[in-house]
Amino acid sequence: MTQYALVMLLAGIGIPTLAALNAALGVRLGSPIAAAVVLFCVALASTLAVWLASGAKGLGGVIEAPRHLFLGGCFVAFYVLSVTIIAPKFGVGNAVFFVLIGQLISAAAIDHFGLFGARLTPLTLTRATGIAVMALGVWITQRA
């Protein structure tokens, strides 16, 4: 479990870093959308390399997969485009602040209802209080 937490911590570090890097690329290119295209090309190449190195298995069932499962790609595109366009105008910290609040809300709902096959974790008063404290902590860091 510790290794999972560490990987997710690194992924969390990557979110604002991605926002700052891609926002700067968008400014340099004069087009945040072009920056997003570049990001996705690099991401595709990186993911393909890891997939090929791991044995290139797992695409056999893609045709039969329910179409709603592909919406994750739309959410990634929406996140990258929105943060690339908005962060230079709103600030990386402010942009990521609202992303974090949205993540807390949606993660709690997904876990509570077991949506998309997620492990069911009911939203208890203790859990809701913890999420509220996390949200408050994120808000306080932006006010400082």
PDB file of C-alpha atoms in Angstrom, residues 6-141:
ATOM      1  CA  LEU A   6       3.916   7.107  -3.180  1.00  0.00           C
ATOM      2  CA  VAL A   7       2.984   6.691  -6.852  1.00  0.00           C
ATOM      3  CA  MET A   8      -0.218   8.677  -6.340  1.00  0.00           C
ATOM      4  CA  LEU A   9       1.695  11.369  -4.452  1.00  0.00           C
ATOM      5  CA  LEU A  10       4.016  11.683  -7.450  1.00  0.00           C
ATOM      6  CA  ALA A  11       0.987  11.811  -9.768  1.00  0.00           C
ATOM      7  CA  GLY A  12      -0.410  14.605  -7.614  1.00  0.00           C
ATOM      8  CA  ILE A  13       2.875  16.487  -7.869  1.00  0.00           C
ATOM      9  CA  GLY A  14       2.624  16.069 -11.623  1.00  0.00           C
ATOM     10  CA  ILE A  15      -0.783  17.749 -11.964  1.00  0.00           C
ATOM     11  CA  PRO A  16       0.252  21.331 -11.128  1.00  0.00           C
ATOM     12  CA  THR A  17       3.608  20.738 -12.827  1.00  0.00           C
ATOM     13  CA  LEU A  18       1.767  19.691 -15.997  1.00  0.00           C
ATOM     14  CA  ALA A  19      -0.447  22.774 -15.672  1.00  0.00           C
ATOM     15  CA  ALA A  20       2.513  25.139 -15.351  1.00  0.00           C
ATOM     16  CA  LEU A  21       4.557  23.514 -18.121  1.00  0.00           C
ATOM     17  CA  ASN A  22       1.729  23.297 -20.620  1.00  0.00           C
ATOM     18  CA  ALA A  23       0.483  26.799 -19.824  1.00  0.00           C
ATOM     19  CA  ALA A  24       4.009  28.127 -20.477  1.00  0.00           C
ATOM     20  CA  LEU A  25       4.206  26.111 -23.707  1.00  0.00           C
ATOM     21  CA  GLY A  26       0.848  27.528 -24.790  1.00  0.00           C
ATOM     22  CA  VAL A  27       2.083  31.071 -24.178  1.00  0.00           C
ATOM     23  CA  ARG A  28       5.345  30.356 -26.048  1.00  0.00           C
ATOM     24  CA  LEU A  29       3.501  28.803 -29.009  1.00  0.00           C
ATOM     25  CA  GLY A  30       0.812  31.465 -28.986  1.00  0.00           C
ATOM     26  CA  SER A  31      -1.853  28.776 -28.830  1.00  0.00           C
ATOM     27  CA  PRO A  32      -2.906  26.810 -25.750  1.00  0.00           C
ATOM     28  CA  ILE A  33      -4.689  24.333 -28.005  1.00  0.00           C
ATOM     29  CA  ALA A  34      -1.477  23.684 -29.960  1.00  0.00           C
ATOM     30  CA  ALA A  35       0.280  23.126 -26.623  1.00  0.00           C
ATOM     31  CA  ALA A  36      -2.372  20.549 -25.705  1.00  0.00           C
ATOM     32  CA  VAL A  37      -1.844  18.777 -29.045  1.00  0.00           C
ATOM     33  CA  VAL A  38       1.909  18.620 -28.367  1.00  0.00           C
ATOM     34  CA  LEU A  39       1.274  17.331 -24.842  1.00  0.00           C
ATOM     35  CA  PHE A  40      -0.987  14.559 -26.123  1.00  0.00           C
ATOM     36  CA  CYS A  41       1.524  13.549 -28.799  1.00  0.00           C
ATOM     37  CA  VAL A  42       4.256  13.260 -26.169  1.00  0.00           C
ATOM     38  CA  ALA A  43       1.845  11.446 -23.836  1.00  0.00           C
ATOM     39  CA  LEU A  44       0.856   9.003 -26.588  1.00  0.00           C
ATOM     40  CA  ALA A  45       4.495   8.286 -27.446  1.00  0.00           C
ATOM     41  CA  SER A  46       5.352   7.781 -23.761  1.00  0.00           C
ATOM     42  CA  THR A  47       2.364   5.538 -23.133  1.00  0.00           C
ATOM     43  CA  LEU A  48       3.038   3.498 -26.265  1.00  0.00           C
ATOM     44  CA  ALA A  49       6.634   2.955 -25.154  1.00  0.00           C
ATOM     45  CA  VAL A  50       5.529   1.708 -21.721  1.00  0.00           C
ATOM     46  CA  TRP A  51       2.812  -0.464 -23.284  1.00  0.00           C
ATOM     47  CA  LEU A  52       5.235  -2.011 -25.764  1.00  0.00           C
ATOM     48  CA  ALA A  53       7.832  -2.584 -23.028  1.00  0.00           C
ATOM     49  CA  SER A  54       5.198  -4.337 -20.898  1.00  0.00           C
ATOM     50  CA  GLY A  55       4.296  -6.845 -23.613  1.00  0.00           C
ATOM     51  CA  ALA A  56       1.733  -4.908 -25.666  1.00  0.00           C
ATOM     52  CA  LYS A  57      -1.298  -6.813 -24.379  1.00  0.00           C
ATOM     53  CA  GLY A  58      -4.802  -5.732 -23.514  1.00  0.00           C
ATOM     54  CA  LEU A  59      -6.342  -4.086 -26.565  1.00  0.00           C
ATOM     55  CA  GLY A  60      -8.235  -7.193 -27.668  1.00  0.00           C
ATOM     56  CA  GLY A  61     -11.458  -6.226 -25.880  1.00  0.00           C
ATOM     57  CA  VAL A  62     -11.496  -2.567 -26.827  1.00  0.00           C
ATOM     58  CA  ILE A  63     -14.107  -3.015 -29.564  1.00  0.00           C
ATOM     59  CA  GLU A  64     -16.542  -4.712 -27.186  1.00  0.00           C
ATOM     60  CA  ALA A  65     -16.014  -2.245 -24.326  1.00  0.00           C
ATOM     61  CA  PRO A  66     -19.005  -0.054 -23.430  1.00  0.00           C
ATOM     62  CA  ARG A  67     -18.622   3.304 -25.161  1.00  0.00           C
ATOM     63  CA  HIS A  68     -19.116   5.320 -21.962  1.00  0.00           C
ATOM     64  CA  LEU A  69     -15.804   3.949 -20.695  1.00  0.00           C
ATOM     65  CA  PHE A  70     -14.012   6.030 -23.329  1.00  0.00           C
ATOM     66  CA  LEU A  71     -15.255   9.281 -21.798  1.00  0.00           C
ATOM     67  CA  GLY A  72     -12.132   9.264 -19.618  1.00  0.00           C
ATOM     68  CA  GLY A  73     -10.204  10.450 -22.668  1.00  0.00           C
ATOM     69  CA  CYS A  74     -12.631  13.352 -23.064  1.00  0.00           C
ATOM     70  CA  PHE A  75     -12.127  14.280 -19.399  1.00  0.00           C
ATOM     71  CA  VAL A  76      -8.344  14.229 -19.826  1.00  0.00           C
ATOM     72  CA  ALA A  77      -8.627  16.436 -22.917  1.00  0.00           C
ATOM     73  CA  PHE A  78     -10.981  18.801 -21.082  1.00  0.00           C
ATOM     74  CA  TYR A  79      -8.622  19.051 -18.107  1.00  0.00           C
ATOM     75  CA  VAL A  80      -5.533  19.666 -20.248  1.00  0.00           C
ATOM     76  CA  LEU A  81      -7.241  22.203 -22.490  1.00  0.00           C
ATOM     77  CA  SER A  82      -8.902  24.068 -19.632  1.00  0.00           C
ATOM     78  CA  VAL A  83      -5.805  24.260 -17.426  1.00  0.00           C
ATOM     79  CA  THR A  84      -3.590  25.217 -20.381  1.00  0.00           C
ATOM     80  CA  ILE A  85      -5.943  28.039 -21.373  1.00  0.00           C
ATOM     81  CA  ILE A  86      -6.915  29.242 -17.884  1.00  0.00           C
ATOM     82  CA  ALA A  87      -3.746  28.844 -15.759  1.00  0.00           C
ATOM     83  CA  PRO A  88      -1.811  31.706 -17.414  1.00  0.00           C
ATOM     84  CA  LYS A  89      -4.757  34.059 -16.749  1.00  0.00           C
ATOM     85  CA  PHE A  90      -5.959  32.702 -13.392  1.00  0.00           C
ATOM     86  CA  GLY A  91      -2.734  31.342 -11.912  1.00  0.00           C
ATOM     87  CA  VAL A  92      -1.632  27.718 -11.589  1.00  0.00           C
ATOM     88  CA  GLY A  93      -2.431  27.672  -7.868  1.00  0.00           C
ATOM     89  CA  ASN A  94      -5.961  28.973  -8.343  1.00  0.00           C
ATOM     90  CA  ALA A  95      -6.616  26.633 -11.260  1.00  0.00           C
ATOM     91  CA  VAL A  96      -5.365  23.590  -9.361  1.00  0.00           C
ATOM     92  CA  PHE A  97      -7.260  24.688  -6.228  1.00  0.00           C
ATOM     93  CA  PHE A  98     -10.556  24.342  -8.073  1.00  0.00           C
ATOM     94  CA  VAL A  99      -9.402  21.103  -9.709  1.00  0.00           C
ATOM     95  CA  LEU A 100      -8.672  19.685  -6.237  1.00  0.00           C
ATOM     96  CA  ILE A 101     -12.077  20.730  -4.901  1.00  0.00           C
ATOM     97  CA  GLY A 102     -13.710  19.083  -7.918  1.00  0.00           C
ATOM     98  CA  GLN A 103     -11.644  15.945  -7.361  1.00  0.00           C
ATOM     99  CA  LEU A 104     -12.699  15.735  -3.722  1.00  0.00           C
ATOM    100  CA  ILE A 105     -16.381  16.075  -4.612  1.00  0.00           C
ATOM    101  CA  SER A 106     -16.359  13.621  -7.512  1.00  0.00           C
ATOM    102  CA  ALA A 107     -14.148  11.073  -5.716  1.00  0.00           C
ATOM    103  CA  ALA A 108     -16.508  11.058  -2.745  1.00  0.00           C
ATOM    104  CA  ALA A 109     -19.535  10.550  -5.025  1.00  0.00           C
ATOM    105  CA  ILE A 110     -17.840   7.829  -7.097  1.00  0.00           C
ATOM    106  CA  ASP A 111     -16.758   5.949  -3.970  1.00  0.00           C
ATOM    107  CA  HIS A 112     -20.084   6.410  -2.161  1.00  0.00           C
ATOM    108  CA  PHE A 113     -22.151   5.036  -5.037  1.00  0.00           C
ATOM    109  CA  GLY A 114     -19.528   2.614  -6.365  1.00  0.00           C
ATOM    110  CA  LEU A 115     -19.786   4.248  -9.779  1.00  0.00           C
ATOM    111  CA  PHE A 116     -17.962   2.775 -12.786  1.00  0.00           C
ATOM    112  CA  GLY A 117     -17.046  -0.344 -10.823  1.00  0.00           C
ATOM    113  CA  ALA A 118     -15.195   1.548  -8.078  1.00  0.00           C
ATOM    114  CA  ARG A 119     -14.902  -0.005  -4.650  1.00  0.00           C
ATOM    115  CA  LEU A 120     -17.905   1.044  -2.574  1.00  0.00           C
ATOM    116  CA  THR A 121     -16.863   3.339   0.276  1.00  0.00           C
ATOM    117  CA  PRO A 122     -19.864   4.994   1.918  1.00  0.00           C
ATOM    118  CA  LEU A 123     -19.707   8.694   2.664  1.00  0.00           C
ATOM    119  CA  THR A 124     -19.891   8.661   6.439  1.00  0.00           C
ATOM    120  CA  LEU A 125     -19.927  11.761   8.616  1.00  0.00           C
ATOM    121  CA  THR A 126     -16.274  11.124   9.496  1.00  0.00           C
ATOM    122  CA  ARG A 127     -15.290  10.799   5.835  1.00  0.00           C
ATOM    123  CA  ALA A 128     -17.301  13.886   4.870  1.00  0.00           C
ATOM    124  CA  THR A 129     -15.614  15.829   7.678  1.00  0.00           C
ATOM    125  CA  GLY A 130     -12.196  14.695   6.441  1.00  0.00           C
ATOM    126  CA  ILE A 131     -13.013  15.797   2.907  1.00  0.00           C
ATOM    127  CA  ALA A 132     -14.262  19.146   4.217  1.00  0.00           C
ATOM    128  CA  VAL A 133     -11.040  19.601   6.207  1.00  0.00           C
ATOM    129  CA  MET A 134      -9.005  18.785   3.085  1.00  0.00           C
ATOM    130  CA  ALA A 135     -11.021  21.302   1.074  1.00  0.00           C
ATOM    131  CA  LEU A 136     -10.565  23.884   3.813  1.00  0.00           C
ATOM    132  CA  GLY A 137      -6.825  23.224   3.820  1.00  0.00           C
ATOM    133  CA  VAL A 138      -6.631  23.743   0.065  1.00  0.00           C
ATOM    134  CA  TRP A 139      -8.649  26.976   0.421  1.00  0.00           C
ATOM    135  CA  ILE A 140      -6.415  28.247   3.249  1.00  0.00           C
ATOM    136  CA  THR A 141      -3.264  27.668   1.178  1.00  0.00           C
TER     137      THR A 141
END
